[in-house]
Tab-separated table of C-alpha atoms in Angstrom:
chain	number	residue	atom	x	y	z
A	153	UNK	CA	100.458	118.533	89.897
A	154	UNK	CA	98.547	116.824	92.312
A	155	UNK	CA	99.925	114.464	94.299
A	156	UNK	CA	97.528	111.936	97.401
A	157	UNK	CA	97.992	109.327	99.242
A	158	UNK	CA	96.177	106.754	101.584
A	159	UNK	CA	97.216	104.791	104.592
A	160	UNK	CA	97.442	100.795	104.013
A	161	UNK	CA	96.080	99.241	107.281
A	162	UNK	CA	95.998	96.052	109.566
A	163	UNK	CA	93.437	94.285	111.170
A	164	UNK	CA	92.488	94.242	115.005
A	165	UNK	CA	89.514	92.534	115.587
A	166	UNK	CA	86.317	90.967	113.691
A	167	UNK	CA	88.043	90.502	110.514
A	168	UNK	CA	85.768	88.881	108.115
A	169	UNK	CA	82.435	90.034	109.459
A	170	UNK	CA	82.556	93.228	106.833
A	171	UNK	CA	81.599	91.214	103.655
A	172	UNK	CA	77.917	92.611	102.690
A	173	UNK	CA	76.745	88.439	102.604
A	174	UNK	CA	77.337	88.546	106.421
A	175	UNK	CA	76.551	91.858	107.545
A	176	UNK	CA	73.277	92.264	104.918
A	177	UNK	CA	71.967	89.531	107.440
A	178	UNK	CA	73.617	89.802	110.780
A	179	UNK	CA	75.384	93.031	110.646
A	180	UNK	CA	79.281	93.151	111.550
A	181	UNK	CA	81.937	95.091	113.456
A	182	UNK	CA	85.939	95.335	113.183
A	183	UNK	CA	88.581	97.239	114.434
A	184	UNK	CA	91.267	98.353	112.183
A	185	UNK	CA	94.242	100.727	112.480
A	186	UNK	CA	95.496	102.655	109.859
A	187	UNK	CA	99.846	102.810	109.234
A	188	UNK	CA	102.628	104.765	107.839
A	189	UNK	CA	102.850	102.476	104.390
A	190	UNK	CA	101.076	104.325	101.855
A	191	UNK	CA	99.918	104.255	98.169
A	192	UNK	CA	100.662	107.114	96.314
A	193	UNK	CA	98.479	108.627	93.243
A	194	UNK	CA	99.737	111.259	90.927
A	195	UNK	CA	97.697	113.708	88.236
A	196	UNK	CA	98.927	116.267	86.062
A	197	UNK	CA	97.569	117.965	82.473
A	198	UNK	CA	99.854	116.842	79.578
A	199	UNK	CA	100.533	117.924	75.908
A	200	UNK	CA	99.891	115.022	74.967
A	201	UNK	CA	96.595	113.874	73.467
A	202	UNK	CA	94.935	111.249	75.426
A	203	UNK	CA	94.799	109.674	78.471
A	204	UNK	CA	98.126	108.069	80.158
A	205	UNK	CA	97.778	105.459	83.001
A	206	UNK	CA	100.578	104.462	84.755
A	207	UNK	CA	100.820	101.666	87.100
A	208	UNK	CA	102.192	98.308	86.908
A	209	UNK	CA	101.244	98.577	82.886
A	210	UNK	CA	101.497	101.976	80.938
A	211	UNK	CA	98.561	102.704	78.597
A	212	UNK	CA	97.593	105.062	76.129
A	213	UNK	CA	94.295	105.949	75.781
A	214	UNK	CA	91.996	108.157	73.919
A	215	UNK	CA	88.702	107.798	76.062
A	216	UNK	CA	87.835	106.781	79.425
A	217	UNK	CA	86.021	103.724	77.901
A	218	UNK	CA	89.247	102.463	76.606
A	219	UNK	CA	91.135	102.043	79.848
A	220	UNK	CA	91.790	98.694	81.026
A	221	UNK	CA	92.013	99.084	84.417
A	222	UNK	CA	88.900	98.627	85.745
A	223	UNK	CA	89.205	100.551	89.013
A	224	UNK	CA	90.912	103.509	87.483
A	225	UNK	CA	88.444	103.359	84.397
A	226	UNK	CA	85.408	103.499	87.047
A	227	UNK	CA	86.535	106.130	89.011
A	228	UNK	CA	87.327	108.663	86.136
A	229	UNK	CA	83.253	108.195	84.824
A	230	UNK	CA	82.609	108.523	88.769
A	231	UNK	CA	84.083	111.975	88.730
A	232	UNK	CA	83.427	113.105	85.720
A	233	UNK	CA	87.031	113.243	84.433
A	234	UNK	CA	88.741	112.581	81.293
A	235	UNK	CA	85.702	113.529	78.802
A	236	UNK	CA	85.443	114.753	75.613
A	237	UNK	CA	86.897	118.582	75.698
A	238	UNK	CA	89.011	118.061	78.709
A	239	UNK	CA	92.677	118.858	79.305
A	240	UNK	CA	94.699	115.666	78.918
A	241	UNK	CA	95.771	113.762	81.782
A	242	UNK	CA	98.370	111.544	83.635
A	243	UNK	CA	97.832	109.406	86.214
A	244	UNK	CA	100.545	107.119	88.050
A	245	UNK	CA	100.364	104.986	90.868
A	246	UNK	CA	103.088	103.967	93.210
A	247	UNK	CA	103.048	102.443	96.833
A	248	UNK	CA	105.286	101.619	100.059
A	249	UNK	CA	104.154	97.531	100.368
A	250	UNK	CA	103.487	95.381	97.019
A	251	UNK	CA	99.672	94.844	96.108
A	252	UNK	CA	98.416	91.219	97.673
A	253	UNK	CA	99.625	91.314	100.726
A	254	UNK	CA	97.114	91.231	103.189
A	255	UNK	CA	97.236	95.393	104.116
A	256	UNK	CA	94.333	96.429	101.968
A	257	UNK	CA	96.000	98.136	98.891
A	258	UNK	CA	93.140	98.069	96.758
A	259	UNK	CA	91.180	100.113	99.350
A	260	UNK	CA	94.035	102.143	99.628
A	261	UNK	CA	94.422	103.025	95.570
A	262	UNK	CA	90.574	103.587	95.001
A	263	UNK	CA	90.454	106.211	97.799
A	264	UNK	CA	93.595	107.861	97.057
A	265	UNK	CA	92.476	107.755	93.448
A	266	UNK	CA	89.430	109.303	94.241
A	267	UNK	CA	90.806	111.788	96.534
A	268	UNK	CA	93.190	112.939	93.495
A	269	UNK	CA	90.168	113.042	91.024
A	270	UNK	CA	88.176	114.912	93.522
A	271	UNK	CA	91.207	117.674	94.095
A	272	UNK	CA	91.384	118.028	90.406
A	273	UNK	CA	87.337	119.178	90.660
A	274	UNK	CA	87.684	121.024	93.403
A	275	UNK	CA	85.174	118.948	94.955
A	276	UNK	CA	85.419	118.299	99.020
A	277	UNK	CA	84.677	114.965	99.945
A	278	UNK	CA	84.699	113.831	103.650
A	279	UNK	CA	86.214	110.848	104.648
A	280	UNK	CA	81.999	108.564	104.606
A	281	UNK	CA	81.567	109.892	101.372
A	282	UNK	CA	85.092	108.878	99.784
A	283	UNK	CA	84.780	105.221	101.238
A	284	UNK	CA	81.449	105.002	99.764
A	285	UNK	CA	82.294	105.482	96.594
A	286	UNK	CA	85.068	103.517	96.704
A	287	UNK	CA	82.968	100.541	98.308
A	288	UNK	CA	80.769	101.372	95.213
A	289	UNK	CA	83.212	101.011	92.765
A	290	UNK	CA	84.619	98.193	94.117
A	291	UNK	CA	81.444	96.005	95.004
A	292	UNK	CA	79.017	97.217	93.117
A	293	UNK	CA	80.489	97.853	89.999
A	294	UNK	CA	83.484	95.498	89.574
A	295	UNK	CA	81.357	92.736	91.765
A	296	UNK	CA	84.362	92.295	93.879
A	297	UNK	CA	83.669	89.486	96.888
A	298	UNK	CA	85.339	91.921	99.262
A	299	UNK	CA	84.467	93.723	102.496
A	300	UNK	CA	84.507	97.449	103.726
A	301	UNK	CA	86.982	97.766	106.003
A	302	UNK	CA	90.032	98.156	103.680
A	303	UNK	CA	88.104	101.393	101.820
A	304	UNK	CA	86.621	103.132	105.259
A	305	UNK	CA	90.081	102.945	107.305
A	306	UNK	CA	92.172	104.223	104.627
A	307	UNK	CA	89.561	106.968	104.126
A	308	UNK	CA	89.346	107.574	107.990
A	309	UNK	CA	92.777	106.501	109.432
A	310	UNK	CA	93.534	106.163	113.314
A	311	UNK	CA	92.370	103.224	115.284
A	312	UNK	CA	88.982	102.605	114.260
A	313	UNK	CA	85.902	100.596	115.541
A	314	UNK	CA	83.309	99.972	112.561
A	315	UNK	CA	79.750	98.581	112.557
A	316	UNK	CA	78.304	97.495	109.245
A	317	UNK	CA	74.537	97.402	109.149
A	318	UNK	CA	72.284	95.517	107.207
A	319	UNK	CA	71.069	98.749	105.401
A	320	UNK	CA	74.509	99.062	104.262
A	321	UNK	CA	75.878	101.820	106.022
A	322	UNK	CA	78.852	101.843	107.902
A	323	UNK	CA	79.465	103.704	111.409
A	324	UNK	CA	82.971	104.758	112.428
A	325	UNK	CA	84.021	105.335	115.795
A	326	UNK	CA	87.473	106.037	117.136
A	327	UNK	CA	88.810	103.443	119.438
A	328	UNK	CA	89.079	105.050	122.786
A	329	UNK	CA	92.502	104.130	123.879
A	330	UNK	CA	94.951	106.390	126.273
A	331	UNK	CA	98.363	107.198	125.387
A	332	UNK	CA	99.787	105.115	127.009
A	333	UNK	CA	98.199	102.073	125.961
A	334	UNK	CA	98.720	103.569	122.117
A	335	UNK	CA	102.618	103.710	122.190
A	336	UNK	CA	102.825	100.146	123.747
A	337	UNK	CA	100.502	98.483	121.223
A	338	UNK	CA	102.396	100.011	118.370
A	339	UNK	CA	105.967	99.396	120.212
A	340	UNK	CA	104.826	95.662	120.219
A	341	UNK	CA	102.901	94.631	117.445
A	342	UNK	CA	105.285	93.388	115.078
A	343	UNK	CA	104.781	92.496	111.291
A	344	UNK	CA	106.793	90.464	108.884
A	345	UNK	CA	106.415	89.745	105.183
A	346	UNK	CA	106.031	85.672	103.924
A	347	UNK	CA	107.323	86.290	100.760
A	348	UNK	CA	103.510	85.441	99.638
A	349	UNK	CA	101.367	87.431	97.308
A	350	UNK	CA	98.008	86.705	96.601
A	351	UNK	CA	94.803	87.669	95.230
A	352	UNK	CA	92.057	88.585	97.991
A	353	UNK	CA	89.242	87.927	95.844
A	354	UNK	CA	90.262	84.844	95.551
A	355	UNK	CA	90.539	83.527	99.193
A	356	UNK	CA	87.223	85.693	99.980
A	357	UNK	CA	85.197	83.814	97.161
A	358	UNK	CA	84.963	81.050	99.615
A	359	UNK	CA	83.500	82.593	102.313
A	360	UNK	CA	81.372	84.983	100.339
A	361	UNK	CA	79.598	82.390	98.612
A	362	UNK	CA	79.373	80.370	101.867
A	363	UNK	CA	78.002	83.353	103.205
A	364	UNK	CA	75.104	83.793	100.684
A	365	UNK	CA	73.870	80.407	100.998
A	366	UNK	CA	73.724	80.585	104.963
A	367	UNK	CA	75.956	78.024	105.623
A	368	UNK	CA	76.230	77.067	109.207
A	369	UNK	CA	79.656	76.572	110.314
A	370	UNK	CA	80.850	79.846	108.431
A	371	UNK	CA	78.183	81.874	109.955
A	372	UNK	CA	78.930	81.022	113.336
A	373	UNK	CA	82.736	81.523	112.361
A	374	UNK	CA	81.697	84.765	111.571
A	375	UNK	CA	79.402	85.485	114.345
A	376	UNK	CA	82.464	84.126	116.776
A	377	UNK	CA	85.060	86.367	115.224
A	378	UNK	CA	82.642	89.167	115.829
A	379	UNK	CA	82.241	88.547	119.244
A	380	UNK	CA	86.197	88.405	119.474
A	381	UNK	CA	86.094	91.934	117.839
A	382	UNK	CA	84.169	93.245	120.820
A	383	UNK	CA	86.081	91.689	123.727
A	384	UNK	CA	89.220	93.072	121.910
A	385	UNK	CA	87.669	96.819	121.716
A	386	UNK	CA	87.052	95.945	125.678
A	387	UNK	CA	90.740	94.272	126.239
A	388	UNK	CA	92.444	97.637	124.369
A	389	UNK	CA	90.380	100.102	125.525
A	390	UNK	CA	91.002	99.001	129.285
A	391	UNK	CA	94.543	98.791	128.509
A	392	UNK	CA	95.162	94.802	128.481
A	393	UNK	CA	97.156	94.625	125.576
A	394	UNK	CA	98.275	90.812	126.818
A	395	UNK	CA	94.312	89.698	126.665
A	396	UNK	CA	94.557	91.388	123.285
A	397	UNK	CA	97.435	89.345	122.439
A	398	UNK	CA	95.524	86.445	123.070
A	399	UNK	CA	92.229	87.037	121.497
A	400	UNK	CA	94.298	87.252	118.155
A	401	UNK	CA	95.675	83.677	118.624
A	402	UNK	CA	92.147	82.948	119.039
A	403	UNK	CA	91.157	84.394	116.300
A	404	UNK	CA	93.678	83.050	113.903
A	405	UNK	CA	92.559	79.408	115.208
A	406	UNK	CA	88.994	80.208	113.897
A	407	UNK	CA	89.948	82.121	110.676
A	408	UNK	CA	91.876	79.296	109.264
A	409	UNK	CA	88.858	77.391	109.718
A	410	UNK	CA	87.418	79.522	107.168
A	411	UNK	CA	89.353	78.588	103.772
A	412	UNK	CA	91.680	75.693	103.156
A	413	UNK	CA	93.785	78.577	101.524
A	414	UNK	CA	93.961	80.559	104.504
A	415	UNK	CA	97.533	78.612	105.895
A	416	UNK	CA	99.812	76.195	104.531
A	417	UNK	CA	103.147	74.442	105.978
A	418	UNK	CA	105.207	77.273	106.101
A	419	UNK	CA	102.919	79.955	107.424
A	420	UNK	CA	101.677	77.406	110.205
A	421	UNK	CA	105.639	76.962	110.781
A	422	UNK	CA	106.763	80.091	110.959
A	423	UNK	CA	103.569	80.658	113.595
A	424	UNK	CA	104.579	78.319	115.665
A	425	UNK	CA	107.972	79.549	115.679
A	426	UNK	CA	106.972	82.707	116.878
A	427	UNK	CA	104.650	81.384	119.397
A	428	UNK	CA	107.619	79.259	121.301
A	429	UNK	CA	109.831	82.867	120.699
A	430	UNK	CA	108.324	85.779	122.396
A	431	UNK	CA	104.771	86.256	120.858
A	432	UNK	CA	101.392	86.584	122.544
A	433	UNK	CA	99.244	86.043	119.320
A	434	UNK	CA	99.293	86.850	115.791
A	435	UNK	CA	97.604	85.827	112.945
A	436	UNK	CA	97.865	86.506	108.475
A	437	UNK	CA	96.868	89.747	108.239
A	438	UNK	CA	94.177	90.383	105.438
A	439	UNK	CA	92.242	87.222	103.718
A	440	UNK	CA	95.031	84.829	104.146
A	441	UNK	CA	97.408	82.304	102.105
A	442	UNK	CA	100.607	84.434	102.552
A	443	UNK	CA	100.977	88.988	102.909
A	444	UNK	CA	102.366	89.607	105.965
A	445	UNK	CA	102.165	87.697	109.430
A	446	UNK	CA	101.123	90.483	112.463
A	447	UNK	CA	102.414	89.323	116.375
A	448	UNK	CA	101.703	90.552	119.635
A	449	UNK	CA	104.864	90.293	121.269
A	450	UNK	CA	105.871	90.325	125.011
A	451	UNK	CA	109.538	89.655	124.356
A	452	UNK	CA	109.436	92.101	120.964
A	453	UNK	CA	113.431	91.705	120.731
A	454	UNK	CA	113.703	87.470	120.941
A	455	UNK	CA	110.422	87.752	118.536
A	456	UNK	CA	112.510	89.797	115.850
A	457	UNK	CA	115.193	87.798	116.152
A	458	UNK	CA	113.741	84.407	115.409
A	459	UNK	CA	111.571	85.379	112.898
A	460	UNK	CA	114.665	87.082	110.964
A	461	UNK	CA	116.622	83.885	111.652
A	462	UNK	CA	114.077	82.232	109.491
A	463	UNK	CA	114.050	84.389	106.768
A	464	UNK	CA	111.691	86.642	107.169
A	465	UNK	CA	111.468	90.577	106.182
A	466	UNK	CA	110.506	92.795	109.189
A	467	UNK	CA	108.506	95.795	108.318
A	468	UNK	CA	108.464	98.154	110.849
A	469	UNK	CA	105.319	101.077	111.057
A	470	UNK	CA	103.894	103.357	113.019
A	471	UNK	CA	100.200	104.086	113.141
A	472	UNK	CA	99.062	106.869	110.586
A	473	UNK	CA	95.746	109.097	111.965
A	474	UNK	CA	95.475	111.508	108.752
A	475	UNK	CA	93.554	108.762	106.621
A	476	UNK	CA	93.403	109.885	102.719
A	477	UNK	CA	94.579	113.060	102.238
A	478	UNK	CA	95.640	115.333	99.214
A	479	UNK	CA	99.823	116.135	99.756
A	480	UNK	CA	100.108	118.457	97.027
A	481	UNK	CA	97.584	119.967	94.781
């Protein structure tokens, strides 16, 4: 039995700027923080003949090339497992947070799929090499009209600055906050679920293909958010987590500029609400239209309260700094 698993994550900075139409062109940069919500991949050999996926769906299948999940089905030929003369196999998949919600779940299961596939091997993979492949499984091969981030912070965990070059490689570098400043930020960052799932494809379609043609007012949307992705590296790194705080109201203001899908009444509401109750800044967390709703809070306990009041599901975390790793093998 083999059992990994891999960090979901939230967003602290340049959001956006890790799709390859921007950074092909103008190169980006985020910070993102790994936390303690995970997805979960299992493997074992069977008896049984064939190969048995189980995730939302359970299938039976007698060859790679029969799989219908596209992710799982890419991975396995990526490896090399599941062949012709191969013990049989299961595979399930469970997780902490539901898919489409805004945390990067798909990033999440390709790496921690990976990492399971790999274990079986025997290979060693370090963390560039897993969220490459991933990146190349999702983008390249399933044409997704996602970014990076959600593949290379699961794969590297902590707080994490990354710069995406127009060559296409990615460089990670730790956020260099004290202690100090660590224990506050997670202490106060708060995050609540809308009750919305969506897809992420979707809402990124937009700006991908907005992105591609070099249209004007997304590119400098993109090129703003960057900048905002730097001055909030500065604002955390110096220890001003209530400049932080307001770089992400900022930032919201310019994201939902982005996609007519990114709000709508409820999520604008609920924003408001939190604004008038305790909260620095906040924003959707992921590509928008519902997931969960991340606040920088000064008054963390008049924040909670309001936001419950309303109807909303707190989920509390803590930040996770082990990134995808194989639990039992």
């Amino acid at each position: 039995m083999i059992i990994t698993r891999s960090p979901l994550r939230i967003s602290l900075g340049g959001g956006g700027t890790d799709l390859p139409s921007y950074y092909r062109k103008h190169s980006g940069f985020l910070i993102a923080a790994a936390i303690d919500k995970y997805v979960y991949i299992t493997l074992h050999q069977t008896f049984q003949k064939g190969l048995i996926i189980k995730y939302s769906k359970l299938e039976h299948a007698n060859s790679v090339e029969e799989i219908q999940h596209p992710i799982i089905r890419e991975a396995l030929k990526l490896v090399g497992v599941g062949g012709d003369g191969e013990p049989h196999i299961e595979l399930t998949s469970m997780a902490d947070i539901p898919a489409g919600t805004g945390l990067g779940s798909s990033g999440s299961f390709t790496t921690a799929l990976l990492k399971a596939l790999h274990s079986y091997k025997k290979n060693i993979v370090p963390p560039q090499a897993l969220a490459e492949q991933a990146c190349h499984i999702e983008i390249e091969k399933l044409g997704e009209p996602i970014g990076k981030q959600d593949q290379y912070i699961a794969a590297y965990g902590g707080l994490t600055c990354f710069q995406f070059l127009p060559n296409g490689h990615v460089e990670a570098t730790p956020l260099k906050v004290d202690n100090e400043t660590l224990y506050n930020l997670e202490d106060n960052l708060l995050l609540f679920f809308t009750g919305y799932s969506r897809s992420a494809s979707h809402i990124l379609k937009d700006q991908d293909q907005k992105s591609r043609v070099s249209d004007k007012d997304m590119i400098d949307n993109l090129h703003f958010v960057k900048e905002l992705g730097y001055q909030s590296q500065e604002a955390l790194e110096i220890g001003d987590l209530h400049k932080f705080g307001d770089l992400m109201n900022v930032h919201w203001e310019h994201k939902k500029k982005r996609s007519g899908g990114m709000s709508n009444p409820d999520i604008d509401r609920w924003y408001t609400l939190a604004m008038e109750n305790g909260a620095v800044g906040g924003k959707v967390i992921g590509a928008g239209g519902g997931g969960f709703l991340m606040f920088y809070a000064d008054d963390k306990t008049k924040l909670r309260h309001a936001l419950t009041q309303a109807g909303l599901r707190e989920v509390r975390f803590r930040f996770d700094f082990e990134g995808t790793r194989t639990v039992i093998s």
